[in-house]
PDB file of C-alpha atoms in Angstrom:
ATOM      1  CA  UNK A 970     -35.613  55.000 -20.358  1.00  0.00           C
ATOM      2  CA  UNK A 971     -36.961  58.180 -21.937  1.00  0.00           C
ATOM      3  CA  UNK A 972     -40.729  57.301 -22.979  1.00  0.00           C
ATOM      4  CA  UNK A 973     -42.063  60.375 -25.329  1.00  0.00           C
ATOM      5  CA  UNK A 974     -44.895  61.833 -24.276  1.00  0.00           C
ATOM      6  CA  UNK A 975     -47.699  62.661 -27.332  1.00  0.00           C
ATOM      7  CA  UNK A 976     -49.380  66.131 -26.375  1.00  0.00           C
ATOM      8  CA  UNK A 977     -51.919  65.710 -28.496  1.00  0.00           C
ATOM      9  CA  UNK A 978     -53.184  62.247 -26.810  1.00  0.00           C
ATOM     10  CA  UNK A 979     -54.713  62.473 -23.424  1.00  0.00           C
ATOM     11  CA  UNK A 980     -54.093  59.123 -21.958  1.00  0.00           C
ATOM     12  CA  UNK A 981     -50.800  57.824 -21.959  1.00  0.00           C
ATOM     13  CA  UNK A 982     -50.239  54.008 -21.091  1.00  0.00           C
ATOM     14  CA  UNK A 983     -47.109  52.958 -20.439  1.00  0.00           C
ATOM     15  CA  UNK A 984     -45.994  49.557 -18.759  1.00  0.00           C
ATOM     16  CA  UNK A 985     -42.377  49.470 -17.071  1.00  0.00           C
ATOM     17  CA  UNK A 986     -41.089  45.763 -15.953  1.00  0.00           C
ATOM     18  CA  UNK A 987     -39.011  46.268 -13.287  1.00  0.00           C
ATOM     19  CA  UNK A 988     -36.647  43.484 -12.359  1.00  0.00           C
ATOM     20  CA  UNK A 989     -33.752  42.760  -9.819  1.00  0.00           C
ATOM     21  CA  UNK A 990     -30.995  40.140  -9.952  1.00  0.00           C
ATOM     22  CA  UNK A 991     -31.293  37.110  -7.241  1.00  0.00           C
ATOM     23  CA  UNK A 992     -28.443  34.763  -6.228  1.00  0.00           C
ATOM     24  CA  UNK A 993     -29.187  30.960  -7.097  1.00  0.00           C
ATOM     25  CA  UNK A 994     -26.685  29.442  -4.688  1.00  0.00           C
ATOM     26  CA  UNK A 995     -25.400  25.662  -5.994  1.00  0.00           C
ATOM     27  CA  UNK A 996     -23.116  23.151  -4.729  1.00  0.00           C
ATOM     28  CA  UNK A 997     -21.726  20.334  -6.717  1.00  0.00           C
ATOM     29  CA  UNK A 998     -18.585  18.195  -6.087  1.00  0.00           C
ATOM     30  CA  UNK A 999     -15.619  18.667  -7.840  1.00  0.00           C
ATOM     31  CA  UNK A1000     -12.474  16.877  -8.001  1.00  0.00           C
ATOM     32  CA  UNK A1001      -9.738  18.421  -6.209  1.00  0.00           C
ATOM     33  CA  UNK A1002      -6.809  15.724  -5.209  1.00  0.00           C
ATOM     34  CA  UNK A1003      -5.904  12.275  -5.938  1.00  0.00           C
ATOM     35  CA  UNK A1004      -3.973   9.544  -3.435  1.00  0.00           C
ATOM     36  CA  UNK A1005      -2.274   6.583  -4.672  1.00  0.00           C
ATOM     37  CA  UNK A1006      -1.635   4.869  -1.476  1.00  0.00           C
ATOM     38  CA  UNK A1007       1.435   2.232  -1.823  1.00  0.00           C
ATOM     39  CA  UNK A1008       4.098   1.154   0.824  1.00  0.00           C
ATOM     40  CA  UNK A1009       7.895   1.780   0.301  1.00  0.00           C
ATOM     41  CA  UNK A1010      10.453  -0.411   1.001  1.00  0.00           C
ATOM     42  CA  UNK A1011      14.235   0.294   1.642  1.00  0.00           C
ATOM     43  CA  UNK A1012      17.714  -1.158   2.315  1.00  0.00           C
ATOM     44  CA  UNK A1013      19.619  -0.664   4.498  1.00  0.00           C
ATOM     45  CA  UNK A1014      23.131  -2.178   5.180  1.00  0.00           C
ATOM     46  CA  UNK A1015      23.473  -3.032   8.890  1.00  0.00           C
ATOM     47  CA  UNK A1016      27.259  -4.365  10.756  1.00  0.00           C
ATOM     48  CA  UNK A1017      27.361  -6.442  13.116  1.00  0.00           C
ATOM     49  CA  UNK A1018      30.551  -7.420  16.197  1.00  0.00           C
ATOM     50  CA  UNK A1019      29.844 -10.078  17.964  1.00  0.00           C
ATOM     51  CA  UNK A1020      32.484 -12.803  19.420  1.00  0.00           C
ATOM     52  CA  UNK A1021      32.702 -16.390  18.492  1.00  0.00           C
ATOM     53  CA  UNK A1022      34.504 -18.786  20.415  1.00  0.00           C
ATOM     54  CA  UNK A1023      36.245 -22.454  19.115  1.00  0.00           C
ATOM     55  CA  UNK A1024      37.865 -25.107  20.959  1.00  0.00           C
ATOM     56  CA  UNK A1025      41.483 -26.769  19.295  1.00  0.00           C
ATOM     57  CA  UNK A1026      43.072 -29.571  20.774  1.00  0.00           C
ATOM     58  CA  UNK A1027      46.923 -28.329  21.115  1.00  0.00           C
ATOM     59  CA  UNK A1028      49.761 -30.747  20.925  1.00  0.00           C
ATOM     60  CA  UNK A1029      52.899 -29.709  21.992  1.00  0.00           C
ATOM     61  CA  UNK A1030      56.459 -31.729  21.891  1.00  0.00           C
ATOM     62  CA  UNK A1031      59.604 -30.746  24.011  1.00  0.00           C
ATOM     63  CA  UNK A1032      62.311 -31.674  23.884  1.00  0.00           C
ATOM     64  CA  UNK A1033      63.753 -33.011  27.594  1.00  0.00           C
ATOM     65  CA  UNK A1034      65.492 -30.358  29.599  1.00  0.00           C
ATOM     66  CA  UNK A1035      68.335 -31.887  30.516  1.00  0.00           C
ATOM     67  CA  UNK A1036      69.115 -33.377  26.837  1.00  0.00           C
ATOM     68  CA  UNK A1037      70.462 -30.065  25.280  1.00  0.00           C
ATOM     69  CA  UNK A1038      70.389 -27.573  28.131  1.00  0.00           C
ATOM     70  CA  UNK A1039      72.553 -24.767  25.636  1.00  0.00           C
ATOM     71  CA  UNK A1040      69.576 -24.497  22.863  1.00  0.00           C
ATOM     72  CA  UNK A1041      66.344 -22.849  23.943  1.00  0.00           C
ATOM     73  CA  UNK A1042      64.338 -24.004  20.958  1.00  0.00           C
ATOM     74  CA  UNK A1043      60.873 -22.937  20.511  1.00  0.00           C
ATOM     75  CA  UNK A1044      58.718 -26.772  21.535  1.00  0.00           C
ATOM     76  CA  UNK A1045      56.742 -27.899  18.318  1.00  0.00           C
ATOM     77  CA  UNK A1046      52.847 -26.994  18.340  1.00  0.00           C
ATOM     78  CA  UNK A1047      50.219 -28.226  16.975  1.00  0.00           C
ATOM     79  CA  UNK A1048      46.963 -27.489  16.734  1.00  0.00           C
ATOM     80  CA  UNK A1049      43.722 -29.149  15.575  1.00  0.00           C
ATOM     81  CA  UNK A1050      40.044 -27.551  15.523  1.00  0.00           C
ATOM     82  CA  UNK A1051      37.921 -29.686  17.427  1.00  0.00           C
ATOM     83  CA  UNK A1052      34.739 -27.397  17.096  1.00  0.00           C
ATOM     84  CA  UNK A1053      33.773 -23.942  16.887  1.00  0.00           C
ATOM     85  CA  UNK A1054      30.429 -21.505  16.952  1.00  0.00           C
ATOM     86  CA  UNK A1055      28.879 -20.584  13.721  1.00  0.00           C
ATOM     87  CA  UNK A1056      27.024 -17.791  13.477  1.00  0.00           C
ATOM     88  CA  UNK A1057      23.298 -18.291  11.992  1.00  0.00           C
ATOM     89  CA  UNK A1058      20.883 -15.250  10.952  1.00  0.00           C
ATOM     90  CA  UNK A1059      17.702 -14.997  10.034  1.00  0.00           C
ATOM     91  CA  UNK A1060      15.318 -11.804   8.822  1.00  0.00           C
ATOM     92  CA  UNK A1061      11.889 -11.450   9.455  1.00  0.00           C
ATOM     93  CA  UNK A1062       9.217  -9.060   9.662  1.00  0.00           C
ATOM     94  CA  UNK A1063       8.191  -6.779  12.671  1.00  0.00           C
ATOM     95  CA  UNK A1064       5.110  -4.911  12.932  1.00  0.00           C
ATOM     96  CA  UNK A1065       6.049  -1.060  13.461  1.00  0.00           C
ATOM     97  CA  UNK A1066       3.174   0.841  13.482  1.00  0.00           C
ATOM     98  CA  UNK A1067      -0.806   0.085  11.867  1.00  0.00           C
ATOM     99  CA  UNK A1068      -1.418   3.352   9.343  1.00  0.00           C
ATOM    100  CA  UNK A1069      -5.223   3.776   9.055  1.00  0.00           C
ATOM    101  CA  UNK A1070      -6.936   5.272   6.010  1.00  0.00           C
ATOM    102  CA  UNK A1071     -10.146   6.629   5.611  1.00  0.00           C
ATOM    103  CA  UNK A1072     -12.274   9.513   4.239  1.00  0.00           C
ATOM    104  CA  UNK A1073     -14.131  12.031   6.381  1.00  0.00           C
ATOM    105  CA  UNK A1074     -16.708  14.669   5.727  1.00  0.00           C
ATOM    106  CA  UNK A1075     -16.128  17.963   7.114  1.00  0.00           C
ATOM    107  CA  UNK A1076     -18.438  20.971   7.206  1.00  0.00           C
ATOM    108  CA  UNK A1077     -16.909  24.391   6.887  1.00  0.00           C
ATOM    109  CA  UNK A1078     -18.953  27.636   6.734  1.00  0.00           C
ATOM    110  CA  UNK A1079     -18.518  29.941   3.632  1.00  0.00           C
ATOM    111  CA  UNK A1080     -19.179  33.936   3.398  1.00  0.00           C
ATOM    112  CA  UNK A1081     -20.311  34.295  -0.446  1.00  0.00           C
ATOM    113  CA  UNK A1082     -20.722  38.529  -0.432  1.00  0.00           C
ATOM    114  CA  UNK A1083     -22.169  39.371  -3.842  1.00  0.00           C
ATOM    115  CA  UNK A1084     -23.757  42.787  -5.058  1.00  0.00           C
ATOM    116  CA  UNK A1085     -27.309  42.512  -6.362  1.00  0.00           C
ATOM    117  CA  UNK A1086     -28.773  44.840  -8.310  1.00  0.00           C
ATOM    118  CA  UNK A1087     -32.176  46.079  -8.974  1.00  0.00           C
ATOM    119  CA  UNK A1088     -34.400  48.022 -10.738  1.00  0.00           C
ATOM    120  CA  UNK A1089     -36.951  51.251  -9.295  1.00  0.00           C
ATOM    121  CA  UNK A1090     -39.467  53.670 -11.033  1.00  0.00           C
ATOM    122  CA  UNK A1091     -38.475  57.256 -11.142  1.00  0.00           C
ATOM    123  CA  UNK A1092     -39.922  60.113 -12.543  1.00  0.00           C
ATOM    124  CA  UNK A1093     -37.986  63.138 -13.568  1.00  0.00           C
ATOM    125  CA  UNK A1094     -40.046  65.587 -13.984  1.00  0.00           C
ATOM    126  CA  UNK A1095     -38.878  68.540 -16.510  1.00  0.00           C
ATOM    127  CA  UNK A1096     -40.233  71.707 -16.166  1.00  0.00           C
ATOM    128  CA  UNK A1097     -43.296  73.200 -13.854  1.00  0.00           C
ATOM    129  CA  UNK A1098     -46.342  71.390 -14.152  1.00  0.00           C
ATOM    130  CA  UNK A1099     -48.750  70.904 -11.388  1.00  0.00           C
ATOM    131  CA  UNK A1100     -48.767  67.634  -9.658  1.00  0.00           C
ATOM    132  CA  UNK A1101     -51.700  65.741  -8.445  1.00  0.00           C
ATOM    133  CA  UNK A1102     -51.577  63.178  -5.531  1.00  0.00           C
ATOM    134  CA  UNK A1103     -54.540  61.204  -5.651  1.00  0.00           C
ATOM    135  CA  UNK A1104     -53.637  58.813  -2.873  1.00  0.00           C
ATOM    136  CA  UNK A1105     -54.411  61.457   0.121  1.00  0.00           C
TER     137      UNK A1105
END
């Protein structure tokens, strides 16, 4: 700032307001994520081998051995079911694991580095006058 100097005048009064910038440091919350939480199911197709057993009643005829002892003939079978196993399923649900969901506070430290700037008098003096220092 140049400030003109009136050589005719003999006082000269002159007010400079100095000023500096200062950090206001703020925190406020802001939004960054959102969770849906839901479950998932799938299918899966599963086989199964496993044996069953069943009882039959077999009836057999024969003819005598020493009525036609030429013809081997195959004897006459015949076979009723009396009972058998069946197999029965059922499905149901088995814990696997207990998911736990909750929200924590964490404090984490932050370097903010920011360049302030402010203001000092100068004078520049211009030529060779002679300078007084009234403080000594």
């Amino acid at each position: 700032m140049n400030i003109p100097i009136d050589r005719e005048s003999s006082t000269i009064d002159v007010t400079l307001q100095l000023k500096e910038e200062q950090l206001v440091l703020a925190k406020k919350w802001i939004q960054t994520g959102e969770v849906k939480l839901y479950r998932e199911s799938f299918t899966e197709k599963k086989n199964f081998t496993l044996t069953v057993e069943y009882e039959e009643l077999v009836i057999e005829k024969k003819l005598p051995v020493s009525a036609t002892p030429e013809q081997n003939e195959p004897p006459d079978v015949i076979r009723i079911r009396l009972s058998e196993e069946q197999v029965e399923f059922t499905k149901h649900m088995v814990s696997l694991e207990d998911v736990s969901i909750y929200k924590q506070q964490i404090e984490e430290i932050q370097h903010i580095e920011e360049t302030l700037r402010r203001e000092e008098s100068a004078i520049k003096v211009l030529g060779s006058p002679i300078i007084r220092d009234d403080q000594n």
